[in-house]
Coordinates of C-alpha atoms in Angstrom, one line a residue:
X90 CA 0.1 -0.3 0.0
X91 CA 1.5 3.3 -0.8
X92 CA 1.1 6.1 1.9
X93 CA 1.3 9.5 0.6
X94 CA 2.8 12.9 2.5
X95 CA 2.0 15.5 3.1
X96 CA 4.0 17.9 0.5
X97 CA 7.0 19.1 2.0
X98 CA 7.0 16.5 4.6
X99 CA 9.6 13.7 4.3
X100 CA 10.3 10.4 6.0
X101 CA 14.4 9.9 6.2
X102 CA 15.7 5.7 6.2
X103 CA 19.0 4.4 7.1
X104 CA 21.6 5.4 7.5
X105 CA 20.7 8.8 7.1
X106 CA 18.2 8.9 10.2
X107 CA 21.1 7.9 12.3
X108 CA 23.6 10.3 11.2
X109 CA 20.8 13.3 11.1
X110 CA 20.9 12.7 14.7
X111 CA 24.7 12.1 15.2
X112 CA 24.6 15.5 13.1
X113 CA 22.6 17.2 15.7
X114 CA 24.0 15.5 19.2
X115 CA 28.1 16.8 17.4
X116 CA 26.2 20.6 16.8
X117 CA 24.9 20.6 20.4
X118 CA 28.0 19.1 22.1
X119 CA 30.0 21.7 20.1
X120 CA 27.5 24.3 21.3
X121 CA 28.4 23.5 25.1
X122 CA 31.9 23.2 24.7
X123 CA 31.5 27.1 24.0
X124 CA 28.7 27.9 27.3
X125 CA 25.3 27.2 25.6
X126 CA 22.8 25.5 27.4
X127 CA 20.6 23.7 26.0
X128 CA 17.0 24.4 26.2
X129 CA 14.0 21.8 24.4
X130 CA 10.5 24.2 24.2
X131 CA 7.5 22.3 23.0
X132 CA 6.4 21.6 19.5
X133 CA 2.8 23.2 20.1
X134 CA 2.1 26.3 21.9
X135 CA -0.8 28.9 22.6
X136 CA -1.0 30.9 19.3
X137 CA -1.2 33.9 20.8
X138 CA 2.4 32.8 22.8
X139 CA 4.4 32.3 19.1
X140 CA 2.8 35.2 18.2
X141 CA 3.4 37.9 20.7
X142 CA 6.2 40.8 19.9
X143 CA 7.8 39.9 16.9
X144 CA 6.7 36.1 16.3
X145 CA 3.5 38.1 14.5
X146 CA 5.7 38.5 11.3
X147 CA 5.5 34.6 11.1
X148 CA 1.4 34.3 11.4
X149 CA 1.5 33.2 7.9
X150 CA 3.4 29.9 8.6
X151 CA 1.9 28.7 11.9
X152 CA -0.6 26.0 11.4
X153 CA -3.1 26.0 14.0
X154 CA -5.8 23.8 15.8
X155 CA -8.4 24.1 18.7
X156 CA -7.4 22.6 22.1
X157 CA -10.4 21.0 22.9
X158 CA -10.0 20.9 26.8
X159 CA -9.4 24.9 27.2
X160 CA -10.6 26.0 24.3
X161 CA -7.9 28.0 23.0
X162 CA -5.9 28.0 19.7
X163 CA -2.6 26.4 19.4
X164 CA -0.3 27.0 16.9
X165 CA 2.5 24.5 16.0
X166 CA 6.0 26.6 16.2
X167 CA 7.8 27.8 12.6
X168 CA 10.4 29.0 14.4
X169 CA 12.2 28.1 17.5
X170 CA 14.1 31.1 18.2
X171 CA 10.8 33.0 18.7
X172 CA 10.1 30.0 22.2
X173 CA 13.9 31.4 23.6
X174 CA 13.1 34.5 23.5
X175 CA 9.5 33.7 25.2
X176 CA 11.9 31.7 27.9
X177 CA 14.4 34.4 28.5
X178 CA 11.7 37.0 29.2
X179 CA 9.7 34.3 31.2
X180 CA 11.4 31.2 33.4
X181 CA 14.9 32.8 33.1
X182 CA 14.2 36.1 33.2
X183 CA 16.9 36.9 36.5
X184 CA 19.0 34.0 34.8
X185 CA 22.5 36.1 34.7
X186 CA 23.3 37.9 32.2
X187 CA 24.3 37.6 29.0
X188 CA 22.1 34.3 28.8
X189 CA 23.9 31.9 26.4
X190 CA 21.2 28.8 24.8
X191 CA 20.8 26.1 22.5
X192 CA 18.5 24.1 21.2
X193 CA 17.3 21.4 18.3
X194 CA 14.5 20.2 16.8
X195 CA 11.8 20.0 14.7
X196 CA 9.8 23.2 12.8
X197 CA 6.9 22.5 10.6
X198 CA 6.3 25.7 8.3
X199 CA 3.1 25.9 6.7
X200 CA 5.1 26.7 2.3
X201 CA 8.0 25.6 1.7
X202 CA 10.4 29.0 0.1
X203 CA 11.0 29.7 -3.5
X204 CA 14.0 27.6 -3.4
X205 CA 13.3 25.1 -0.3
X206 CA 10.5 23.4 -1.1
X207 CA 10.1 21.5 2.6
X208 CA 7.8 22.6 5.1
X209 CA 9.5 19.7 7.8
X210 CA 12.8 21.3 9.2
X211 CA 15.0 20.6 11.8
X212 CA 16.6 23.6 13.5
X213 CA 20.1 23.6 15.9
X214 CA 21.2 26.7 17.3
X215 CA 22.2 28.9 19.4
X216 CA 21.3 32.7 21.0
X217 CA 23.0 35.4 23.1
X218 CA 21.0 37.2 24.9
X219 CA 21.5 40.0 26.8
X220 CA 24.5 42.1 25.3
X221 CA 24.4 44.5 22.5
X222 CA 28.3 44.6 20.6
X223 CA 29.8 44.2 18.4
X224 CA 31.8 41.3 19.9
X225 CA 28.3 39.6 20.9
X226 CA 27.0 39.6 17.0
X227 CA 30.8 38.4 16.3
X228 CA 30.9 35.2 19.0
X229 CA 27.6 33.9 17.1
X230 CA 29.3 34.6 13.7
X231 CA 32.5 32.6 14.5
X232 CA 30.8 29.9 16.4
X233 CA 28.4 28.8 12.9
X234 CA 31.7 29.1 11.2
X235 CA 33.5 26.6 13.7
X236 CA 30.5 24.2 13.9
X237 CA 30.6 24.4 10.2
X238 CA 34.1 23.1 9.9
X239 CA 33.5 20.6 13.2
X240 CA 31.2 18.9 11.9
X241 CA 33.0 18.3 8.1
X242 CA 31.2 21.0 5.6
X243 CA 34.3 21.6 3.6
X244 CA 33.2 25.0 2.1
X245 CA 31.0 27.5 2.8
X246 CA 29.8 31.6 2.3
X247 CA 29.0 33.7 5.1
X248 CA 27.2 36.6 4.0
X249 CA 26.6 39.5 6.4
X250 CA 23.7 42.0 5.9
X251 CA 22.4 45.2 7.8
X252 CA 18.4 44.4 7.0
X253 CA 17.7 48.3 8.5
X254 CA 20.3 50.1 6.9
X255 CA 17.4 51.4 4.1
X256 CA 15.7 52.5 7.0
X257 CA 18.6 54.5 8.0
X258 CA 19.2 55.9 4.7
X259 CA 15.9 56.8 3.6
X260 CA 14.5 57.8 6.8
X261 CA 14.4 61.8 6.2
X262 CA 12.6 61.3 2.5
X263 CA 8.9 61.9 2.4
X264 CA 8.0 58.8 -0.7
X265 CA 4.3 58.4 -0.9
X266 CA 3.5 54.8 -1.1
X267 CA 3.9 54.0 -4.8
X268 CA 7.8 55.6 -4.1
X269 CA 7.7 53.4 -1.4
X270 CA 6.6 50.2 -3.3
X271 CA 8.9 51.3 -6.0
X272 CA 12.1 51.3 -3.7
X273 CA 11.3 47.5 -2.2
X274 CA 11.4 46.6 -5.8
X275 CA 14.0 47.8 -7.3
X276 CA 16.2 46.6 -3.8
X277 CA 14.3 43.3 -4.1
X278 CA 15.7 43.1 -7.9
X279 CA 18.4 45.3 -7.4
X280 CA 18.1 47.6 -10.0
X281 CA 20.2 50.3 -9.3
X282 CA 18.5 52.7 -12.1
X283 CA 15.3 52.6 -10.6
X284 CA 16.7 53.4 -7.2
X285 CA 18.1 56.3 -8.8
X286 CA 15.0 57.5 -10.3
X287 CA 14.0 58.3 -7.0
X288 CA 13.8 60.9 -5.1
X289 CA 16.1 59.9 -1.9
X290 CA 18.6 62.4 -0.4
X291 CA 21.1 58.9 -0.1
X292 CA 20.5 57.7 -3.5
X293 CA 24.5 57.7 -4.4
X294 CA 25.2 55.6 -1.1
X295 CA 22.1 53.3 -1.5
X296 CA 23.2 52.9 -5.5
X297 CA 26.7 51.9 -4.1
X298 CA 25.8 50.1 -1.5
X299 CA 23.7 47.9 -3.3
X300 CA 26.2 47.9 -6.7
X301 CA 29.0 46.6 -4.0
X302 CA 28.1 43.4 -2.7
X303 CA 30.9 41.0 -2.0
X304 CA 34.3 40.5 0.1
X305 CA 33.8 42.0 3.3
X306 CA 37.4 43.9 3.1
X307 CA 36.7 45.5 -0.1
X308 CA 32.9 46.1 0.6
X309 CA 33.7 48.2 3.7
X310 CA 36.4 49.8 2.4
X311 CA 33.6 51.3 -0.3
X312 CA 31.5 51.6 2.9
X313 CA 34.0 53.9 4.8
X314 CA 34.1 56.4 1.7
X315 CA 30.3 56.8 1.6
X316 CA 28.3 59.8 3.0
X317 CA 25.7 58.6 5.4
X318 CA 23.0 59.7 7.8
X319 CA 23.9 59.5 11.4
X320 CA 21.8 56.3 12.0
X321 CA 23.3 53.8 8.9
X322 CA 26.7 55.5 9.9
X323 CA 26.2 54.3 13.5
X324 CA 25.1 50.8 11.5
X325 CA 28.0 50.6 9.7
X326 CA 30.9 51.3 12.4
X327 CA 28.8 48.8 14.2
X328 CA 29.9 46.2 11.3
X329 CA 33.4 47.1 10.7
X330 CA 34.1 46.2 14.5
X331 CA 32.2 42.4 14.0
X332 CA 34.2 42.1 10.6
X333 CA 37.6 43.5 12.5
X334 CA 36.2 40.8 15.7
X335 CA 36.2 37.9 12.6
X336 CA 39.0 38.2 10.7
X337 CA 42.1 36.2 11.9
X338 CA 39.9 33.8 13.2
X339 CA 37.3 33.0 10.8
X340 CA 37.4 29.1 9.5
X341 CA 39.4 28.4 6.3
X342 CA 36.4 26.8 4.5
X343 CA 34.8 30.2 5.5
X344 CA 34.4 32.7 3.1
X345 CA 33.1 36.2 4.4
X346 CA 31.2 38.6 2.1
X347 CA 28.8 41.3 2.4
X348 CA 25.8 42.1 0.7
X349 CA 24.6 45.0 3.0
X350 CA 21.2 45.5 1.5
X351 CA 19.5 41.9 1.9
X352 CA 16.7 41.9 4.0
X353 CA 14.8 38.5 2.7
X354 CA 14.3 36.4 5.1
X355 CA 15.1 38.4 8.2
X356 CA 11.2 38.8 9.8
X357 CA 12.3 40.0 12.9
X358 CA 15.5 40.8 13.0
X359 CA 16.8 44.9 14.1
X360 CA 20.6 44.6 13.7
X361 CA 23.0 42.6 11.9
X362 CA 21.7 39.1 10.1
X363 CA 24.1 37.1 8.6
X364 CA 23.2 34.4 5.7
X365 CA 25.3 31.1 5.4
X366 CA 25.6 29.9 1.7
X367 CA 27.5 26.2 0.6
X368 CA 28.2 24.9 -3.0
X369 CA 25.9 23.2 -4.5
X370 CA 23.4 24.1 -2.0
X371 CA 20.1 27.1 -3.8
X372 CA 19.0 28.0 -0.4
X373 CA 20.2 28.7 3.0
X374 CA 22.0 26.5 5.1
X375 CA 21.6 28.6 7.8
X376 CA 20.6 31.9 9.2
X377 CA 21.0 34.5 12.0
X378 CA 21.4 37.9 13.0
X379 CA 20.2 40.6 15.5
X380 CA 17.0 40.5 17.2
X381 CA 14.8 42.2 20.1
X382 CA 13.2 40.5 23.2
X383 CA 9.8 42.1 24.0
X384 CA 8.8 42.7 27.8
X385 CA 11.0 44.2 30.9
X386 CA 13.1 41.8 33.0
X387 CA 12.6 42.1 36.7
X388 CA 14.8 41.3 39.9
X389 CA 17.6 43.1 41.1
X390 CA 18.8 43.6 37.3
X391 CA 15.8 44.9 36.3
X392 CA 15.9 47.6 33.1
X393 CA 13.9 50.4 31.8
X394 CA 13.6 49.5 28.5
X395 CA 10.9 47.5 27.1
X396 CA 12.9 44.6 25.0
X397 CA 16.2 43.0 25.4
X398 CA 19.0 42.8 22.4
X399 CA 19.9 39.3 21.7
X400 CA 21.6 37.9 18.6
X401 CA 21.8 33.9 17.7
X402 CA 21.9 32.0 14.7
X403 CA 19.9 28.8 12.9
X404 CA 21.3 25.7 11.2
X405 CA 19.1 23.6 9.2
X406 CA 20.2 20.0 9.8
X407 CA 19.0 18.1 7.1
X408 CA 20.4 20.5 4.5
X409 CA 24.1 19.6 6.2
X410 CA 23.1 16.6 6.0
X411 CA 22.9 15.8 2.7
X412 CA 26.2 18.1 1.9
X413 CA 27.7 15.0 3.9
X414 CA 29.6 12.0 2.5
X415 CA 27.0 9.2 3.4
X416 CA 28.2 7.5 6.4
X417 CA 30.4 3.9 6.4
X418 CA 28.1 1.2 6.9
X419 CA 30.2 -1.0 10.1
X420 CA 30.3 -4.4 9.1
X421 CA 27.5 -7.1 10.2
X422 CA 27.8 -10.0 12.4
X423 CA 24.5 -12.6 12.5
X424 CA 25.2 -14.7 16.2
X425 CA 23.7 -17.3 16.8
X426 CA 20.4 -17.6 18.8
X427 CA 21.4 -17.8 22.9
X428 CA 24.4 -15.4 22.3
X429 CA 25.5 -13.8 25.4
X430 CA 25.8 -10.1 25.8
X431 CA 29.2 -10.4 27.2
X432 CA 30.2 -11.8 23.5
X433 CA 28.0 -9.2 21.3
X434 CA 29.9 -6.6 23.5
X435 CA 33.0 -7.8 22.1
X436 CA 32.0 -7.5 18.7
X437 CA 30.3 -4.2 19.1
X438 CA 34.3 -3.6 20.5
X439 CA 36.0 -4.3 17.5
X440 CA 33.4 -2.2 15.0
X441 CA 31.0 -4.8 14.6
X442 CA 27.1 -4.5 14.6
X443 CA 25.3 -8.3 15.9
X444 CA 22.6 -9.5 14.7
X445 CA 20.3 -12.2 16.4
X446 CA 19.7 -15.6 14.2
X447 CA 15.7 -15.4 13.3
X448 CA 13.9 -18.3 12.0
X449 CA 14.6 -21.8 10.5
X450 CA 17.1 -21.2 7.4
X451 CA 20.6 -21.7 8.5
X452 CA 23.1 -19.1 10.2
X453 CA 24.7 -18.6 6.2
X454 CA 21.5 -18.4 4.4
X455 CA 20.2 -15.5 6.9
X456 CA 23.5 -14.1 6.7
X457 CA 23.9 -13.9 3.2
X458 CA 20.1 -12.4 3.5
X459 CA 20.4 -9.5 6.0
X460 CA 23.7 -8.3 4.7
X461 CA 26.4 -9.6 7.1
X462 CA 29.8 -10.5 5.9
X463 CA 30.3 -12.8 8.8
X464 CA 28.4 -15.1 11.5
X465 CA 29.4 -16.2 15.2
X466 CA 28.7 -19.4 16.4
X467 CA 30.0 -21.2 19.5
X468 CA 32.6 -18.7 20.2
X469 CA 34.2 -17.8 17.3
X470 CA 33.6 -15.7 14.0
X471 CA 33.5 -17.2 10.7
X472 CA 33.7 -15.3 7.4
X473 CA 31.1 -15.8 4.8

């Protein structure tokens, strides 16, 4: 009987399922080594919790169901970062800052993206909460790069963006709704001719930012020579410090680039954003950046502001898995029924997997059917 799965959902079969589990564990172990403590929020929450603050921008991606007991609408998480923000401002609001948390889990979205049709995704990532500095942004970018190199990704690019730079550049301009839409369309298509036709005070600088995307060092040289308003200059000064912190510590496998005006996919980010790409993959393998957590903290370290700064990243584990070679299958040994646990453990220590013989066929026949290279009977290991 053929069973159809919903569009964008899939089974992960052997040996890839085991590889994905091991990859997730390796990432979490790496994050823990840098002081990031693991949390595990639920797959399902009340929708008003997920929609609070900046989560409202992901409203269109949430599956919703009715809780028959509480008679409240629940939603399946479309992103785990929103839940980390809830935990940080709720149960862990009085924990010392900066707060370092990591996570791993499945999310589900109503629709896939243009270049990635999957709706079922596994995220693994970190969040650094309670500090707003170039060093913090650089820390999460470097840990992302180091983690990818550690798990065996041979080559990748981290593209740093400033999603709010355009708003800072046009803050003093008065645009009609039509002009604002034309601005957004031109930025999406990187249409510098259309940008030049708009009545913008800093159009030359905006065009230069769109035209100059690539090697981080070269782009920073261009940015340093631009005429920028105070708000935009502050963003670029912050970016320069982030790049300075990263230089000299980035992995050889990592290429660092800047595309300052890119803003696609940064639904709730408020500062530096970054996207991670790998050769041969049409979509990103990870994404991160700075954002604000709504709601004041309380206790001895109470602050007057209504938000808390945070930065972090998410890696898409199933995409990373696709970049790695299929794991080699250890040799399998068919062991006779009644073989002791201690004998099996001795074989495990030698790198074998053990399968107990079942059914009426002789051991050699069963072994060949199951793909075993050897049999173990009466205390002896015999090749077949």
